[in-house]
Coordinates of C-alpha atoms in Angstrom, one line a residue:
Chain J
X1 CA 0.0 0.0 0.0
X2 CA 1.0 3.6 -0.5
X3 CA 3.6 4.8 2.0
X4 CA 3.1 8.4 2.7
X5 CA 3.9 10.6 5.6
X6 CA 1.5 13.6 5.5
X7 CA 3.5 15.3 8.3
X8 CA 6.2 16.3 5.9
X9 CA 4.0 17.4 3.1
X10 CA 2.5 20.8 2.2
X11 CA -1.2 20.5 2.9
X12 CA -3.8 21.1 0.1
X13 CA -1.2 21.1 -2.6
X14 CA -0.7 18.4 -5.3
X15 CA 1.1 18.3 -8.6
X16 CA 0.2 16.5 -11.8
X17 CA 2.5 15.9 -14.8
X18 CA 1.4 15.4 -18.3
X19 CA 4.4 13.7 -20.0
X20 CA 4.0 13.8 -23.8
X21 CA 6.2 11.3 -25.6
X22 CA 7.3 11.7 -29.1
X23 CA 8.9 9.0 -31.2
X24 CA 8.8 8.1 -34.9
X25 CA 6.0 10.6 -35.6
X26 CA 3.8 9.3 -32.8
X27 CA 2.6 11.3 -29.8
X28 CA 1.7 9.5 -26.6
X29 CA 1.2 10.3 -23.0
X30 CA 2.5 8.6 -19.9
X31 CA -0.2 7.2 -17.6
X32 CA -0.4 5.1 -14.5
X33 CA -3.0 2.4 -13.9
X34 CA -4.4 2.4 -10.4
X35 CA -4.0 -0.9 -8.6
X36 CA -6.9 -3.4 -9.1
X37 CA -9.1 -0.8 -10.8
X38 CA -9.9 0.0 -14.4
X39 CA -8.9 3.6 -13.8
X40 CA -5.8 5.5 -14.9
X41 CA -4.1 8.6 -13.6
X42 CA -1.5 11.2 -14.5
X43 CA 1.8 10.8 -12.7
X44 CA 2.1 13.3 -9.9
X45 CA 2.6 13.7 -6.2
X46 CA 2.9 16.0 -3.3
X47 CA 5.3 18.8 -2.3
X48 CA 7.4 18.2 0.8
X49 CA 7.3 21.2 3.1
X50 CA 11.1 21.8 2.8
X51 CA 11.3 21.4 -1.0
X52 CA 10.7 23.6 -4.0
X53 CA 7.6 23.0 -6.1
X54 CA 9.5 22.7 -9.3
X55 CA 12.1 20.3 -8.0
X56 CA 9.3 18.0 -6.6
X57 CA 7.8 17.9 -10.1
X58 CA 11.2 16.9 -11.6
X59 CA 11.6 14.3 -8.9
X60 CA 8.2 12.8 -9.5
X61 CA 9.1 12.4 -13.2
X62 CA 12.5 11.1 -12.6
X63 CA 11.1 8.4 -10.4
X64 CA 8.6 7.3 -13.2
X65 CA 10.9 7.7 -16.3
X66 CA 14.5 7.7 -15.1
X67 CA 15.0 10.9 -17.0
X68 CA 16.5 13.7 -15.0
X69 CA 16.9 16.6 -17.3
X70 CA 13.4 16.8 -18.7
X71 CA 12.2 20.2 -19.8
X72 CA 9.2 20.6 -17.5
X73 CA 6.8 23.5 -17.9
X74 CA 4.2 24.7 -15.5
X75 CA 1.0 25.3 -17.5
X76 CA -1.9 25.8 -15.2
X77 CA -3.0 25.4 -11.6
X78 CA -6.3 23.6 -11.1
X79 CA -8.3 24.8 -8.1
X80 CA -12.0 24.4 -8.6
X81 CA -13.8 22.9 -5.7
X82 CA -15.6 20.4 -8.0
X83 CA -12.3 18.7 -8.8
X84 CA -12.3 16.9 -5.5
X85 CA -14.6 13.9 -5.5
X86 CA -15.4 12.8 -2.0
X87 CA -16.0 9.2 -3.2
X88 CA -12.4 9.0 -4.5
X89 CA -10.5 8.6 -1.2
X90 CA -13.1 6.1 0.1
X91 CA -12.6 4.1 -3.1
X92 CA -8.9 4.1 -2.5
X93 CA -9.4 2.8 1.0
X94 CA -12.0 0.2 -0.1
X95 CA -9.6 -1.2 -2.7
X96 CA -6.8 -1.3 -0.1
X97 CA -4.8 1.1 -2.3
X98 CA -4.1 3.4 0.6
X99 CA -4.1 2.8 4.4
X100 CA -7.3 4.0 6.2
X101 CA -5.1 6.5 8.1
X102 CA -4.5 8.3 4.8
X103 CA -8.2 8.9 4.2
X104 CA -8.0 12.3 5.7
X105 CA -5.0 13.3 3.7
X106 CA -6.6 12.2 0.4
X107 CA -9.9 13.9 1.2
X108 CA -8.5 17.4 1.6
X109 CA -9.4 20.1 -0.8
X110 CA -6.4 20.0 -3.2
X111 CA -5.1 22.6 -5.5
X112 CA -3.0 21.0 -8.1
X113 CA -0.2 22.5 -10.1
X114 CA 0.0 21.1 -13.6
X115 CA 3.3 20.6 -15.4
X116 CA 3.9 19.2 -18.9
X117 CA 6.9 17.7 -20.5
X118 CA 7.8 16.5 -24.0
X119 CA 10.3 13.7 -24.2
X120 CA 11.7 11.3 -26.7
X121 CA 10.0 8.2 -25.4
X122 CA 12.4 5.7 -26.8
X123 CA 14.9 7.1 -24.2
X124 CA 12.7 6.0 -21.4
X125 CA 13.8 2.5 -20.6
X126 CA 10.9 1.2 -18.7
X127 CA 8.4 3.5 -17.0
X128 CA 8.0 2.6 -13.3
X129 CA 4.6 2.4 -11.6
X130 CA 4.1 4.3 -8.3
X131 CA 2.8 3.2 -4.9
X132 CA -0.8 3.3 -5.9
X133 CA -0.4 2.0 -9.4
X134 CA 0.3 -1.3 -11.0
X135 CA 1.4 -0.2 -14.4
X136 CA 3.0 2.8 -16.1
X137 CA 2.5 3.0 -19.8
X138 CA 2.7 5.2 -22.9
X139 CA -0.9 5.6 -24.2
X140 CA -1.9 7.0 -27.5
X141 CA -3.6 10.4 -27.0
X142 CA -6.2 9.5 -29.6
X143 CA -7.3 6.5 -27.5
X144 CA -7.2 7.3 -23.8
X145 CA -8.5 5.0 -21.0
X146 CA -10.8 6.4 -18.3
X147 CA -8.8 8.8 -16.0
X148 CA -9.5 9.5 -12.4
X149 CA -10.9 12.8 -11.0
X150 CA -10.3 15.7 -13.5
X151 CA -7.2 14.2 -15.0
X152 CA -8.6 14.1 -18.5
X153 CA -9.4 17.9 -18.3
X154 CA -5.8 18.5 -17.1
X155 CA -4.4 16.4 -19.9
X156 CA -6.6 18.3 -22.5
X157 CA -5.5 21.7 -21.1
X158 CA -1.8 20.6 -21.3
X159 CA -2.3 19.4 -24.9
X160 CA -4.0 22.7 -25.9
X161 CA -1.1 24.6 -24.2
X162 CA 1.5 22.6 -26.0
X163 CA -0.2 23.3 -29.4
X164 CA -0.5 27.0 -28.6
X165 CA 3.1 27.3 -27.5
X166 CA 4.3 26.1 -30.9
X167 CA 3.4 29.7 -32.0
X168 CA 5.8 31.2 -29.5
X169 CA 8.3 28.7 -28.4
X170 CA 10.9 26.7 -30.3
X171 CA 10.5 22.9 -30.2
X172 CA 12.6 19.9 -31.3
X173 CA 15.7 20.0 -29.2
X174 CA 16.1 16.5 -27.6
X175 CA 13.2 15.2 -29.7
X176 CA 15.0 15.1 -33.0
X177 CA 18.6 13.8 -33.7
X178 CA 21.2 16.5 -33.4
X179 CA 21.1 16.9 -37.2
X180 CA 17.8 16.8 -39.0
X181 CA 16.1 17.9 -42.2
X182 CA 13.4 20.5 -42.5
X183 CA 10.8 17.8 -43.5
X184 CA 11.7 15.9 -40.3
X185 CA 11.1 19.0 -38.2
X186 CA 7.9 19.6 -40.1
X187 CA 6.8 16.1 -39.2
X188 CA 7.3 16.8 -35.5
X189 CA 5.1 19.9 -35.8
X190 CA 2.5 18.0 -37.7
X191 CA 2.4 15.2 -35.2
X192 CA 1.8 17.6 -32.3
X193 CA -0.7 19.7 -34.2
X194 CA -2.4 16.6 -35.6
X195 CA -2.6 18.2 -39.0
X196 CA -0.7 18.5 -42.3
X197 CA 1.1 21.8 -42.9
X198 CA 2.0 23.5 -46.1
X199 CA 5.6 22.7 -47.0
X200 CA 6.7 26.1 -48.2
X201 CA 4.9 28.1 -45.5
X202 CA 6.5 25.9 -42.9
X203 CA 9.9 26.4 -44.3
X204 CA 9.5 30.2 -44.6
X205 CA 8.1 30.5 -41.0
X206 CA 10.6 28.2 -39.3
X207 CA 13.5 30.1 -41.0
X208 CA 12.1 33.4 -39.8
X209 CA 12.6 32.2 -36.2
X210 CA 16.3 32.3 -36.8
X211 CA 17.0 29.3 -34.5
X212 CA 18.4 26.9 -37.2
X213 CA 22.0 26.5 -38.5
X214 CA 22.4 25.0 -41.9
X215 CA 25.3 22.5 -41.8
X216 CA 25.6 22.5 -45.6
X217 CA 25.7 18.7 -45.5
X218 CA 23.0 16.5 -46.9
X219 CA 21.3 13.4 -45.6
X220 CA 23.5 10.6 -47.1
X221 CA 22.0 7.4 -48.6
X222 CA 19.5 9.5 -50.5
X223 CA 20.6 9.7 -54.1
X224 CA 18.7 12.5 -55.7
X225 CA 17.9 15.9 -54.1
X226 CA 19.1 14.8 -50.7
X227 CA 17.8 17.3 -48.2
X228 CA 20.1 19.6 -46.3
X229 CA 20.8 18.9 -42.6
X230 CA 20.2 21.5 -40.0
X231 CA 21.1 21.9 -36.3
X232 CA 19.5 24.1 -33.7
X233 CA 21.5 27.2 -32.7
X234 CA 21.3 26.2 -29.0
X235 CA 22.0 29.7 -27.7
X236 CA 19.3 31.3 -29.9
X237 CA 17.0 28.4 -29.1
X238 CA 17.3 28.9 -25.4
X239 CA 16.9 32.7 -25.8
X240 CA 13.7 32.1 -27.8
X241 CA 12.5 29.8 -25.1
X242 CA 12.8 32.6 -22.6
X243 CA 11.7 35.6 -24.6
X244 CA 9.4 34.1 -27.2
X245 CA 10.2 33.6 -30.8
X246 CA 11.5 36.5 -32.8
X247 CA 8.6 36.6 -35.1
X248 CA 7.1 38.6 -32.3
X249 CA 6.9 42.4 -32.0
Chain A
X1 CA -6.0 44.6 12.6
X2 CA -6.5 41.9 10.0
X3 CA -9.6 39.9 10.5
X4 CA -9.0 36.4 9.1
X5 CA -10.4 33.0 10.1
X6 CA -7.9 30.4 9.1
X7 CA -10.4 27.6 9.8
X8 CA -12.2 28.4 6.6
X9 CA -9.1 28.8 4.4
X10 CA -7.2 26.3 2.3
X11 CA -3.9 25.8 4.1
X12 CA -0.6 26.6 2.3
X13 CA -2.2 28.3 -0.7
X14 CA -2.2 32.0 -1.4
X15 CA -2.9 34.1 -4.5
X16 CA -1.3 37.2 -5.8
X17 CA -2.6 39.6 -8.4
X18 CA -0.6 41.8 -10.7
X19 CA -3.0 44.4 -12.0
X20 CA -1.6 46.4 -14.8
X21 CA -3.4 49.6 -15.5
X22 CA -3.4 51.4 -18.9
X23 CA -4.5 54.9 -19.5
X24 CA -3.4 57.6 -21.9
X25 CA -0.3 55.7 -23.0
X26 CA 0.9 55.0 -19.5
X27 CA 1.3 51.6 -17.8
X28 CA 1.0 51.3 -14.1
X29 CA 0.5 48.6 -11.5
X30 CA -1.8 48.4 -8.5
X31 CA 0.1 48.1 -5.2
X32 CA -0.9 48.2 -1.5
X33 CA 1.2 50.0 1.2
X34 CA 1.5 47.9 4.3
X35 CA 0.3 49.7 7.4
X36 CA 2.9 51.8 9.2
X37 CA 5.8 50.3 7.1
X38 CA 7.7 51.5 4.1
X39 CA 6.8 48.3 2.3
X40 CA 4.4 47.6 -0.5
X41 CA 2.6 44.4 -1.6
X42 CA 0.7 43.0 -4.5
X43 CA -3.1 42.7 -3.8
X44 CA -3.9 39.0 -3.1
X45 CA -5.4 36.8 -0.6
X46 CA -6.3 33.3 0.4
X47 CA -8.7 30.6 -1.0
X48 CA -11.7 29.7 1.1
X49 CA -12.0 25.9 1.3
X50 CA -15.4 25.9 -0.3
X51 CA -14.6 28.3 -3.1
X52 CA -12.9 28.0 -6.5
X53 CA -9.4 29.4 -6.9
X54 CA -10.3 31.5 -9.9
X55 CA -13.4 33.1 -8.3
X56 CA -11.3 34.0 -5.2
X57 CA -8.9 35.8 -7.4
X58 CA -11.7 37.7 -9.0
X59 CA -13.2 38.5 -5.6
X60 CA -9.9 39.8 -4.3
X61 CA -9.6 42.2 -7.2
X62 CA -13.2 43.3 -7.1
X63 CA -12.7 44.3 -3.5
X64 CA -9.7 46.4 -4.4
X65 CA -10.9 47.9 -7.6
X66 CA -14.7 47.7 -7.7
X67 CA -14.3 46.1 -11.1
X68 CA -16.1 42.8 -11.5
X69 CA -15.5 41.7 -15.0
X70 CA -11.8 41.9 -15.2
X71 CA -10.0 39.6 -17.6
X72 CA -7.7 37.8 -15.1
X73 CA -5.2 35.3 -16.3
X74 CA -3.2 32.8 -14.3
X75 CA 0.4 33.1 -15.3
X76 CA 2.5 31.1 -12.8
X77 CA 2.5 29.4 -9.5
X78 CA 5.3 30.3 -7.1
X79 CA 6.4 27.5 -4.9
X80 CA 10.1 27.8 -3.9
X81 CA 10.9 27.3 -0.3
X82 CA 13.0 30.5 -0.3
X83 CA 10.0 32.7 -0.9
X84 CA 8.8 32.3 2.7
X85 CA 10.7 34.7 4.9
X86 CA 10.4 33.6 8.6
X87 CA 11.0 37.2 9.7
X88 CA 8.0 38.4 7.8
X89 CA 5.1 37.1 10.0
X90 CA 7.0 38.3 13.1
X91 CA 7.3 41.7 11.6
X92 CA 3.6 41.8 10.9
X93 CA 2.9 40.9 14.6
X94 CA 5.4 43.4 15.9
X95 CA 3.9 46.2 13.9
X96 CA 0.4 45.2 15.2
X97 CA -0.7 44.5 11.6
X98 CA -1.9 41.0 12.4
X99 CA -3.1 39.5 15.7
X100 CA -0.5 37.3 17.4
X101 CA -2.9 34.3 16.9
X102 CA -2.4 34.7 13.2
X103 CA 1.3 34.2 13.4
X104 CA 1.0 30.5 12.7
X105 CA -1.1 31.1 9.7
X106 CA 1.3 33.6 8.2
X107 CA 4.3 31.5 8.9
X108 CA 3.1 28.5 6.9
X109 CA 5.0 27.4 3.7
X110 CA 2.8 29.1 1.1
X111 CA 2.5 28.2 -2.6
X112 CA 1.1 31.2 -4.3
X113 CA -0.9 31.3 -7.6
X114 CA -0.1 34.4 -9.6
X115 CA -2.8 36.1 -11.7
X116 CA -2.5 39.2 -13.9
X117 CA -5.0 41.6 -15.3
X118 CA -4.9 44.6 -17.6
X119 CA -7.5 47.3 -16.9
X120 CA -8.3 50.8 -18.1
X121 CA -7.3 52.4 -14.8
X122 CA -9.4 55.5 -15.3
X123 CA -12.4 53.2 -14.8
X124 CA -11.3 52.3 -11.3
X125 CA -12.9 55.0 -9.1
X126 CA -10.7 54.8 -5.9
X127 CA -8.7 51.7 -5.2
X128 CA -9.5 50.4 -1.7
X129 CA -6.7 49.3 0.8
X130 CA -7.1 45.9 2.5
X131 CA -7.0 44.8 6.1
X132 CA -3.2 45.0 6.4
X133 CA -2.6 48.0 4.2
X134 CA -3.2 51.7 4.5
X135 CA -3.1 52.7 0.9
X136 CA -3.8 51.2 -2.5
X137 CA -2.3 53.1 -5.4
X138 CA -1.3 52.9 -9.1
X139 CA 2.5 53.0 -9.3
X140 CA 4.6 53.5 -12.3
X141 CA 6.3 50.2 -13.3
X142 CA 9.5 52.1 -14.1
X143 CA 9.6 53.5 -10.5
X144 CA 8.5 50.8 -8.0
X145 CA 8.7 51.0 -4.2
X146 CA 10.2 48.2 -2.2
X147 CA 7.9 45.2 -2.3
X148 CA 7.5 42.5 0.4
X149 CA 8.7 38.9 0.1
X150 CA 9.2 37.9 -3.6
X151 CA 6.5 40.2 -4.9
X152 CA 8.9 42.1 -7.2
X153 CA 9.9 38.8 -8.8
X154 CA 6.2 37.9 -9.2
X155 CA 5.5 41.3 -10.8
X156 CA 8.5 40.9 -13.1
X157 CA 7.3 37.5 -14.2
X158 CA 3.8 38.8 -14.9
X159 CA 5.2 41.7 -17.0
X160 CA 7.4 39.3 -19.0
X161 CA 4.4 37.1 -19.5
X162 CA 2.2 40.0 -20.7
X163 CA 4.8 41.1 -23.2
X164 CA 5.3 37.5 -24.5
X165 CA 1.5 37.0 -24.8
X166 CA 1.3 40.0 -27.2
X167 CA 2.7 37.5 -29.7
X168 CA -0.1 35.1 -29.3
X169 CA -3.1 36.8 -27.8
X170 CA -5.2 39.8 -28.9
X171 CA -5.2 42.8 -26.7
X172 CA -7.0 46.1 -26.6
X173 CA -10.6 45.2 -25.8
X174 CA -11.8 47.3 -22.8
X175 CA -8.5 49.2 -22.9
X176 CA -9.3 51.3 -26.0
X177 CA -12.5 53.1 -26.9
X178 CA -14.9 51.0 -28.9
X179 CA -13.6 52.7 -32.1
X180 CA -10.0 53.4 -32.4
X181 CA -7.3 54.1 -35.1
X182 CA -4.4 51.8 -35.9
X183 CA -1.9 54.4 -34.5
X184 CA -3.9 54.3 -31.2
X185 CA -3.7 50.5 -31.1
X186 CA 0.0 50.7 -31.9
X187 CA 0.5 53.1 -29.0
X188 CA -1.0 50.5 -26.7
X189 CA 1.5 47.9 -27.9
X190 CA 4.3 50.3 -27.6
X191 CA 3.4 51.3 -24.1
X192 CA 3.3 47.6 -22.9
X193 CA 6.5 46.7 -24.8
X194 CA 8.3 49.8 -23.7
X195 CA 9.6 50.4 -27.2
X196 CA 8.7 52.0 -30.6
X197 CA 7.4 49.8 -33.4
X198 CA 7.7 50.3 -37.1
X199 CA 4.4 51.7 -38.4
X200 CA 4.2 49.6 -41.5
X201 CA 5.2 46.3 -39.9
X202 CA 2.7 46.9 -37.1
X203 CA -0.1 47.5 -39.6
X204 CA 0.7 44.5 -41.7
X205 CA 1.0 42.2 -38.7
X206 CA -2.1 43.4 -36.8
X207 CA -4.1 43.0 -40.0
X208 CA -2.9 39.5 -40.5
X209 CA -4.5 38.5 -37.1
X210 CA -7.9 39.1 -38.7
X211 CA -9.5 40.5 -35.5
X212 CA -10.3 44.0 -36.7
X213 CA -13.3 45.4 -38.5
X214 CA -12.8 48.6 -40.5
X215 CA -15.8 50.9 -40.0
X216 CA -15.0 53.0 -43.1
X217 CA -15.4 56.1 -40.9
X218 CA -12.7 58.5 -40.0
X219 CA -11.7 60.2 -36.8
X220 CA -13.5 63.6 -37.0
X221 CA -11.9 66.9 -36.2
X222 CA -8.8 66.0 -38.0
X223 CA -8.8 67.9 -41.3
X224 CA -6.3 66.2 -43.5
X225 CA -5.6 62.4 -43.9
X226 CA -8.0 61.6 -41.0
X227 CA -7.2 58.0 -40.0
X228 CA -9.8 55.3 -40.4
X229 CA -11.6 54.0 -37.3
X230 CA -11.6 50.3 -36.5
X231 CA -13.5 48.0 -34.1
X232 CA -12.6 44.6 -32.7
X233 CA -14.5 41.7 -34.2
X234 CA -15.5 40.5 -30.8
X235 CA -16.2 36.9 -31.9
X236 CA -12.9 36.5 -33.6
X237 CA -11.2 38.3 -30.7
X238 CA -12.5 35.8 -28.2
X239 CA -11.7 32.9 -30.5
X240 CA -8.1 34.1 -30.8
X241 CA -8.0 34.5 -27.0
X242 CA -8.8 30.8 -26.7
X243 CA -6.9 29.3 -29.5
X244 CA -4.0 31.8 -30.1
X245 CA -3.7 34.2 -32.9
X246 CA -4.2 33.0 -36.5
X247 CA -0.6 33.9 -37.4
X248 CA 0.1 30.5 -35.9
X249 CA 0.6 27.2 -37.6

C-alpha cells in the first residue's frame, strides 16, 4: 500500500504531470494504472514542506521515467472545488490502495499545479509504476482510457497549451537527432498539431525564427535531391525559449 | 487589525494579483502599502476551502478595484521554499498589523498562484486598501517602491508574460474606446512593450490577425488624412484568445 507521511507534506497542494512522448512521428502520454481498478491517472505527487515545487515535479518524473533533465513546464494550476470527488479517497481505502489512516490526507481540498513535458520516449527504458499504481505506460492520445478525477481535463489543457506554445516557443531539441532535415522538423510539428502543414509556409516560417543552423551537409544514402541537414543554434533556441520567438513584436 | 479566520481557508495556498493599468499611454501597476511600514505588496489573498481558486482571485480584485468583469489570467504558481521569509510574520505581529494568533497562519509554507489583469485604470474609481494595508495606489512600473517577500519577482514574471503574450493573444478590448485608429492600437502595444514599433510592420501584422473590422469612418476633427476607425470583431477576438492568434501554424 502507499507509503506516505503527511506530516512532511505541504497540505492542500498536489502536482500533476502530463508527459508527452514523441517517437517516430507518434505522440503519446504517460499514464499510471491504479492498482486493481480499471482507472488511470497522471503521474504526480505532493510537495514536501522543505522542497521547492519545481524540484518536486522533476523528482516525480525522474522516479517514473528515469529521465533527470526533462524540460518541464508549469502550464496551469487547477483549483476548482468540483475537482475533489469525496468518493475518491473512500474508493482508494476500499480497494486497499491506501491505508485508512491516509483517508483524511486524500480527502483534503487539493489545489494541483499542472506541469507538462515533451520527451523522446524511446529514451525512457521502462516506466516505473508508483505506490498506488500497478502499471505505467505510454498511451496514445487519440485512444485514452478512463482517467481519475479531473485528469482528462488536465491532460486536455496541457495538450492545448502545447499546441498554442508552438506559435511562440521553439521545439525539437532533444526530440530530434542532433542533425535533422526541415521535413523531419515539419513532421514533429504535424504530429503535435495533428494536421498537415504546407511545406513552403512551414519552411518560410521556421526560417524566420532564426534558430536553425544549416550544416551544408546532406542526408546521405538518398541519391537525388538529398535534403540539407540542420542543427539548432542552441543559444538562440534557449533565448527564444525565454523571450518568445523573434517573429514577435 | 486583519480579520481572518484560518479555519475556513485552504492551508498553504495564497494568491497574488498583478493588476496592470493602462490609460493615456501609461502603464502602471496596483500596489498596497503595508500599514505603518515603508513596504508595499501585491493585492492578493487566500482561498476559502469551499470556493474556486479563480473566483477567489476575481473577488480579491473586485474588493480592491470595484471592477467585476476583469480579464484575469493565471500566469505562474510560485512555490520555492525560499519565498517564505520567517521574519515576515513576526514583523507583521510586531507592527500590530496582524493578531498574534495569526502568526502561525502567516508562517506556513505558502504556494502562491499568480494572476495578472490589464485594466483601463481611469475606470477604477478609488482603489481600496485591505486589512493589512493603509493605501492602494497605481504605481509606475518604471519606478517601483520596495515590495515585500518575492513580490517584485512575481511582478516581473507577470510583466514578462504580458509582453510575451502579445505575440499570441489579442489585446485592446476594454482598454481602448470601442472605435480606435491603428496608430492608437500601436501606442497601446508600444506602451506595454516599452519600445517604438515600425508603423508599416505593425499595420501588416495586426491586420494578419484578422480580428479588426474597418468601420470606413474616419476620426472627425482631423482635417487632413484623418485615420480610419476600427473596431474589434469580438467573436474573432475571443476565439483568438482561446486558440491563439491566426498567425500560428
